[in-house]
Amino acid sequence: NSQDIVCSLFEKIVKKLVKLKAGSQQDSEYSQLAAKTLSDSLGAARLCALVEYLPSIRDLITEAEFDATQANSIESNLSHWKLVSLLTCFINALLKLDRPMILILDDLQW
């Protein structure tokens, strides 16, 4: 379905950020900055909620943001609009970084 497609696209973005960790010093620093920006912007509860849809976030943000007690308190199946809201926060956090990003979502009726 469309939700799975959208989440897989965001998962690819996170995986690219994870891959940058092992790159040049500049790439590694960018990956760390992205992790910090996402962590600061989304907060622990939202990160825990997104892990279900974007599991690579755990590889990007390896700190204590993923407290098991918080993960258990998050709804397991987010409503459509809560997921849209989380993904919007995710995009806003990434847009705070210094590299441009083009994201085109066309005719996704979900």
JSON list of C-alpha atoms in Angstrom, two decimals:
[
{"chain": "A", "resi": 1, "resn": "ASN", "atom": "CA", "xyz": [0.00, 0.00, 0.00]},
{"chain": "A", "resi": 2, "resn": "SER", "atom": "CA", "xyz": [0.99, 3.67, -0.24]},
{"chain": "A", "resi": 3, "resn": "GLN", "atom": "CA", "xyz": [1.96, 3.89, 3.43]},
{"chain": "A", "resi": 4, "resn": "ASP", "atom": "CA", "xyz": [4.50, 1.10, 2.98]},
{"chain": "A", "resi": 5, "resn": "ILE", "atom": "CA", "xyz": [5.92, 2.80, -0.10]},
{"chain": "A", "resi": 6, "resn": "VAL", "atom": "CA", "xyz": [6.31, 6.13, 1.69]},
{"chain": "A", "resi": 7, "resn": "CYS", "atom": "CA", "xyz": [7.90, 4.51, 4.74]},
{"chain": "A", "resi": 8, "resn": "SER", "atom": "CA", "xyz": [10.32, 2.55, 2.54]},
{"chain": "A", "resi": 9, "resn": "LEU", "atom": "CA", "xyz": [11.43, 5.81, 0.91]},
{"chain": "A", "resi": 10, "resn": "PHE", "atom": "CA", "xyz": [12.11, 7.40, 4.29]},
{"chain": "A", "resi": 11, "resn": "GLU", "atom": "CA", "xyz": [13.86, 4.22, 5.41]},
{"chain": "A", "resi": 12, "resn": "LYS", "atom": "CA", "xyz": [16.21, 4.60, 2.42]},
{"chain": "A", "resi": 13, "resn": "ILE", "atom": "CA", "xyz": [17.06, 8.14, 3.55]},
{"chain": "A", "resi": 14, "resn": "VAL", "atom": "CA", "xyz": [17.90, 6.88, 7.05]},
{"chain": "A", "resi": 15, "resn": "LYS", "atom": "CA", "xyz": [20.01, 4.03, 5.62]},
{"chain": "A", "resi": 16, "resn": "LYS", "atom": "CA", "xyz": [22.00, 6.53, 3.55]},
{"chain": "A", "resi": 17, "resn": "LEU", "atom": "CA", "xyz": [22.64, 8.56, 6.69]},
{"chain": "A", "resi": 18, "resn": "VAL", "atom": "CA", "xyz": [23.76, 5.39, 8.49]},
{"chain": "A", "resi": 19, "resn": "LYS", "atom": "CA", "xyz": [26.08, 4.53, 5.61]},
{"chain": "A", "resi": 20, "resn": "LEU", "atom": "CA", "xyz": [27.69, 7.96, 5.89]},
{"chain": "A", "resi": 21, "resn": "LYS", "atom": "CA", "xyz": [28.89, 7.04, 9.39]},
{"chain": "A", "resi": 22, "resn": "ALA", "atom": "CA", "xyz": [31.59, 4.85, 7.83]},
{"chain": "A", "resi": 23, "resn": "GLY", "atom": "CA", "xyz": [32.51, 7.37, 5.12]},
{"chain": "A", "resi": 24, "resn": "SER", "atom": "CA", "xyz": [34.95, 10.25, 5.14]},
{"chain": "A", "resi": 25, "resn": "GLN", "atom": "CA", "xyz": [35.35, 12.41, 8.22]},
{"chain": "A", "resi": 26, "resn": "GLN", "atom": "CA", "xyz": [33.05, 15.02, 6.66]},
{"chain": "A", "resi": 27, "resn": "ASP", "atom": "CA", "xyz": [30.39, 12.38, 5.91]},
{"chain": "A", "resi": 28, "resn": "SER", "atom": "CA", "xyz": [30.71, 10.89, 9.38]},
{"chain": "A", "resi": 29, "resn": "GLU", "atom": "CA", "xyz": [30.30, 14.31, 10.98]},
{"chain": "A", "resi": 30, "resn": "TYR", "atom": "CA", "xyz": [27.26, 14.96, 8.80]},
{"chain": "A", "resi": 31, "resn": "SER", "atom": "CA", "xyz": [25.73, 11.66, 9.89]},
{"chain": "A", "resi": 32, "resn": "GLN", "atom": "CA", "xyz": [26.33, 12.55, 13.54]},
{"chain": "A", "resi": 33, "resn": "LEU", "atom": "CA", "xyz": [24.79, 15.99, 12.99]},
{"chain": "A", "resi": 34, "resn": "ALA", "atom": "CA", "xyz": [21.76, 14.40, 11.31]},
{"chain": "A", "resi": 35, "resn": "ALA", "atom": "CA", "xyz": [21.35, 11.99, 14.24]},
{"chain": "A", "resi": 36, "resn": "LYS", "atom": "CA", "xyz": [21.56, 14.82, 16.76]},
{"chain": "A", "resi": 37, "resn": "THR", "atom": "CA", "xyz": [19.17, 17.01, 14.80]},
{"chain": "A", "resi": 38, "resn": "LEU", "atom": "CA", "xyz": [16.62, 14.20, 14.46]},
{"chain": "A", "resi": 39, "resn": "SER", "atom": "CA", "xyz": [16.99, 13.31, 18.12]},
{"chain": "A", "resi": 40, "resn": "ASP", "atom": "CA", "xyz": [16.61, 16.92, 19.30]},
{"chain": "A", "resi": 41, "resn": "SER", "atom": "CA", "xyz": [13.75, 17.71, 16.92]},
{"chain": "A", "resi": 42, "resn": "LEU", "atom": "CA", "xyz": [11.69, 14.57, 17.37]},
{"chain": "A", "resi": 43, "resn": "GLY", "atom": "CA", "xyz": [12.39, 13.63, 20.96]},
{"chain": "A", "resi": 44, "resn": "ALA", "atom": "CA", "xyz": [12.50, 10.15, 22.44]},
{"chain": "A", "resi": 45, "resn": "ALA", "atom": "CA", "xyz": [8.79, 9.34, 22.23]},
{"chain": "A", "resi": 46, "resn": "ARG", "atom": "CA", "xyz": [8.48, 10.22, 18.54]},
{"chain": "A", "resi": 47, "resn": "LEU", "atom": "CA", "xyz": [11.71, 8.38, 17.70]},
{"chain": "A", "resi": 48, "resn": "CYS", "atom": "CA", "xyz": [10.38, 5.27, 19.42]},
{"chain": "A", "resi": 49, "resn": "ALA", "atom": "CA", "xyz": [7.15, 5.55, 17.44]},
{"chain": "A", "resi": 50, "resn": "LEU", "atom": "CA", "xyz": [9.03, 5.92, 14.15]},
{"chain": "A", "resi": 51, "resn": "VAL", "atom": "CA", "xyz": [11.24, 2.88, 14.77]},
{"chain": "A", "resi": 52, "resn": "GLU", "atom": "CA", "xyz": [8.34, 0.62, 13.85]},
{"chain": "A", "resi": 53, "resn": "TYR", "atom": "CA", "xyz": [8.21, 2.22, 10.39]},
{"chain": "A", "resi": 54, "resn": "LEU", "atom": "CA", "xyz": [11.87, 3.23, 9.97]},
{"chain": "A", "resi": 55, "resn": "PRO", "atom": "CA", "xyz": [13.89, 0.58, 11.84]},
{"chain": "A", "resi": 56, "resn": "SER", "atom": "CA", "xyz": [17.24, 1.93, 10.64]},
{"chain": "A", "resi": 57, "resn": "ILE", "atom": "CA", "xyz": [16.79, 4.88, 12.98]},
{"chain": "A", "resi": 58, "resn": "ARG", "atom": "CA", "xyz": [18.19, 2.56, 15.67]},
{"chain": "A", "resi": 59, "resn": "ASP", "atom": "CA", "xyz": [21.40, 2.29, 13.62]},
{"chain": "A", "resi": 60, "resn": "LEU", "atom": "CA", "xyz": [21.60, 6.05, 13.19]},
{"chain": "A", "resi": 61, "resn": "ILE", "atom": "CA", "xyz": [20.78, 7.09, 16.74]},
{"chain": "A", "resi": 62, "resn": "THR", "atom": "CA", "xyz": [22.38, 4.61, 19.09]},
{"chain": "A", "resi": 63, "resn": "GLU", "atom": "CA", "xyz": [22.13, 6.58, 22.29]},
{"chain": "A", "resi": 64, "resn": "ALA", "atom": "CA", "xyz": [19.63, 6.21, 25.13]},
{"chain": "A", "resi": 65, "resn": "GLU", "atom": "CA", "xyz": [16.82, 7.77, 23.07]},
{"chain": "A", "resi": 66, "resn": "PHE", "atom": "CA", "xyz": [15.35, 4.30, 22.65]},
{"chain": "A", "resi": 67, "resn": "ASP", "atom": "CA", "xyz": [14.42, 3.61, 26.22]},
{"chain": "A", "resi": 68, "resn": "ALA", "atom": "CA", "xyz": [12.53, 0.32, 26.37]},
{"chain": "A", "resi": 69, "resn": "THR", "atom": "CA", "xyz": [9.94, 1.71, 28.77]},
{"chain": "A", "resi": 70, "resn": "GLN", "atom": "CA", "xyz": [9.06, 4.48, 26.33]},
{"chain": "A", "resi": 71, "resn": "ALA", "atom": "CA", "xyz": [9.00, 2.08, 23.39]},
{"chain": "A", "resi": 72, "resn": "ASN", "atom": "CA", "xyz": [6.44, -0.03, 25.20]},
{"chain": "A", "resi": 73, "resn": "SER", "atom": "CA", "xyz": [4.23, 2.96, 25.94]},
{"chain": "A", "resi": 74, "resn": "ILE", "atom": "CA", "xyz": [3.95, 4.01, 22.28]},
{"chain": "A", "resi": 75, "resn": "GLU", "atom": "CA", "xyz": [0.95, 2.83, 20.29]},
{"chain": "A", "resi": 76, "resn": "SER", "atom": "CA", "xyz": [2.00, -0.07, 18.12]},
{"chain": "A", "resi": 77, "resn": "ASN", "atom": "CA", "xyz": [-0.12, 0.97, 15.14]},
{"chain": "A", "resi": 78, "resn": "LEU", "atom": "CA", "xyz": [-0.16, 4.70, 14.61]},
{"chain": "A", "resi": 79, "resn": "SER", "atom": "CA", "xyz": [-3.12, 6.25, 12.89]},
{"chain": "A", "resi": 80, "resn": "HIS", "atom": "CA", "xyz": [-2.59, 7.54, 9.39]},
{"chain": "A", "resi": 81, "resn": "TRP", "atom": "CA", "xyz": [-2.48, 11.18, 10.49]},
{"chain": "A", "resi": 82, "resn": "LYS", "atom": "CA", "xyz": [-0.13, 10.54, 13.41]},
{"chain": "A", "resi": 83, "resn": "LEU", "atom": "CA", "xyz": [2.29, 8.86, 11.00]},
{"chain": "A", "resi": 84, "resn": "VAL", "atom": "CA", "xyz": [1.97, 11.77, 8.56]},
{"chain": "A", "resi": 85, "resn": "SER", "atom": "CA", "xyz": [2.70, 14.15, 11.44]},
{"chain": "A", "resi": 86, "resn": "LEU", "atom": "CA", "xyz": [5.79, 12.14, 12.49]},
{"chain": "A", "resi": 87, "resn": "LEU", "atom": "CA", "xyz": [7.12, 12.01, 8.95]},
{"chain": "A", "resi": 88, "resn": "THR", "atom": "CA", "xyz": [6.55, 15.76, 8.62]},
{"chain": "A", "resi": 89, "resn": "CYS", "atom": "CA", "xyz": [8.62, 16.32, 11.77]},
{"chain": "A", "resi": 90, "resn": "PHE", "atom": "CA", "xyz": [11.26, 13.98, 10.33]},
{"chain": "A", "resi": 91, "resn": "ILE", "atom": "CA", "xyz": [11.44, 16.02, 7.10]},
{"chain": "A", "resi": 92, "resn": "ASN", "atom": "CA", "xyz": [11.57, 19.31, 9.03]},
{"chain": "A", "resi": 93, "resn": "ALA", "atom": "CA", "xyz": [14.49, 18.02, 11.08]},
{"chain": "A", "resi": 94, "resn": "LEU", "atom": "CA", "xyz": [16.40, 16.96, 7.97]},
{"chain": "A", "resi": 95, "resn": "LEU", "atom": "CA", "xyz": [15.76, 20.32, 6.34]},
{"chain": "A", "resi": 96, "resn": "LYS", "atom": "CA", "xyz": [17.62, 21.98, 9.22]},
{"chain": "A", "resi": 97, "resn": "LEU", "atom": "CA", "xyz": [20.83, 20.37, 7.98]},
{"chain": "A", "resi": 98, "resn": "ASP", "atom": "CA", "xyz": [23.20, 22.14, 5.59]},
{"chain": "A", "resi": 99, "resn": "ARG", "atom": "CA", "xyz": [22.80, 19.81, 2.59]},
{"chain": "A", "resi": 100, "resn": "PRO", "atom": "CA", "xyz": [19.94, 20.36, 0.18]},
{"chain": "A", "resi": 101, "resn": "MET", "atom": "CA", "xyz": [17.31, 17.70, -0.23]},
{"chain": "A", "resi": 102, "resn": "ILE", "atom": "CA", "xyz": [14.75, 17.18, -2.95]},
{"chain": "A", "resi": 103, "resn": "LEU", "atom": "CA", "xyz": [11.77, 15.07, -2.01]},
{"chain": "A", "resi": 104, "resn": "ILE", "atom": "CA", "xyz": [8.99, 14.54, -4.53]},
{"chain": "A", "resi": 105, "resn": "LEU", "atom": "CA", "xyz": [5.87, 12.72, -3.41]},
{"chain": "A", "resi": 106, "resn": "ASP", "atom": "CA", "xyz": [3.42, 12.66, -6.27]},
{"chain": "A", "resi": 107, "resn": "ASP", "atom": "CA", "xyz": [-0.08, 11.24, -6.23]},
{"chain": "A", "resi": 108, "resn": "LEU", "atom": "CA", "xyz": [0.31, 9.11, -3.12]},
{"chain": "A", "resi": 109, "resn": "GLN", "atom": "CA", "xyz": [-3.27, 8.65, -2.08]},
{"chain": "A", "resi": 110, "resn": "TRP", "atom": "CA", "xyz": [-2.83, 7.29, 1.40]}
]
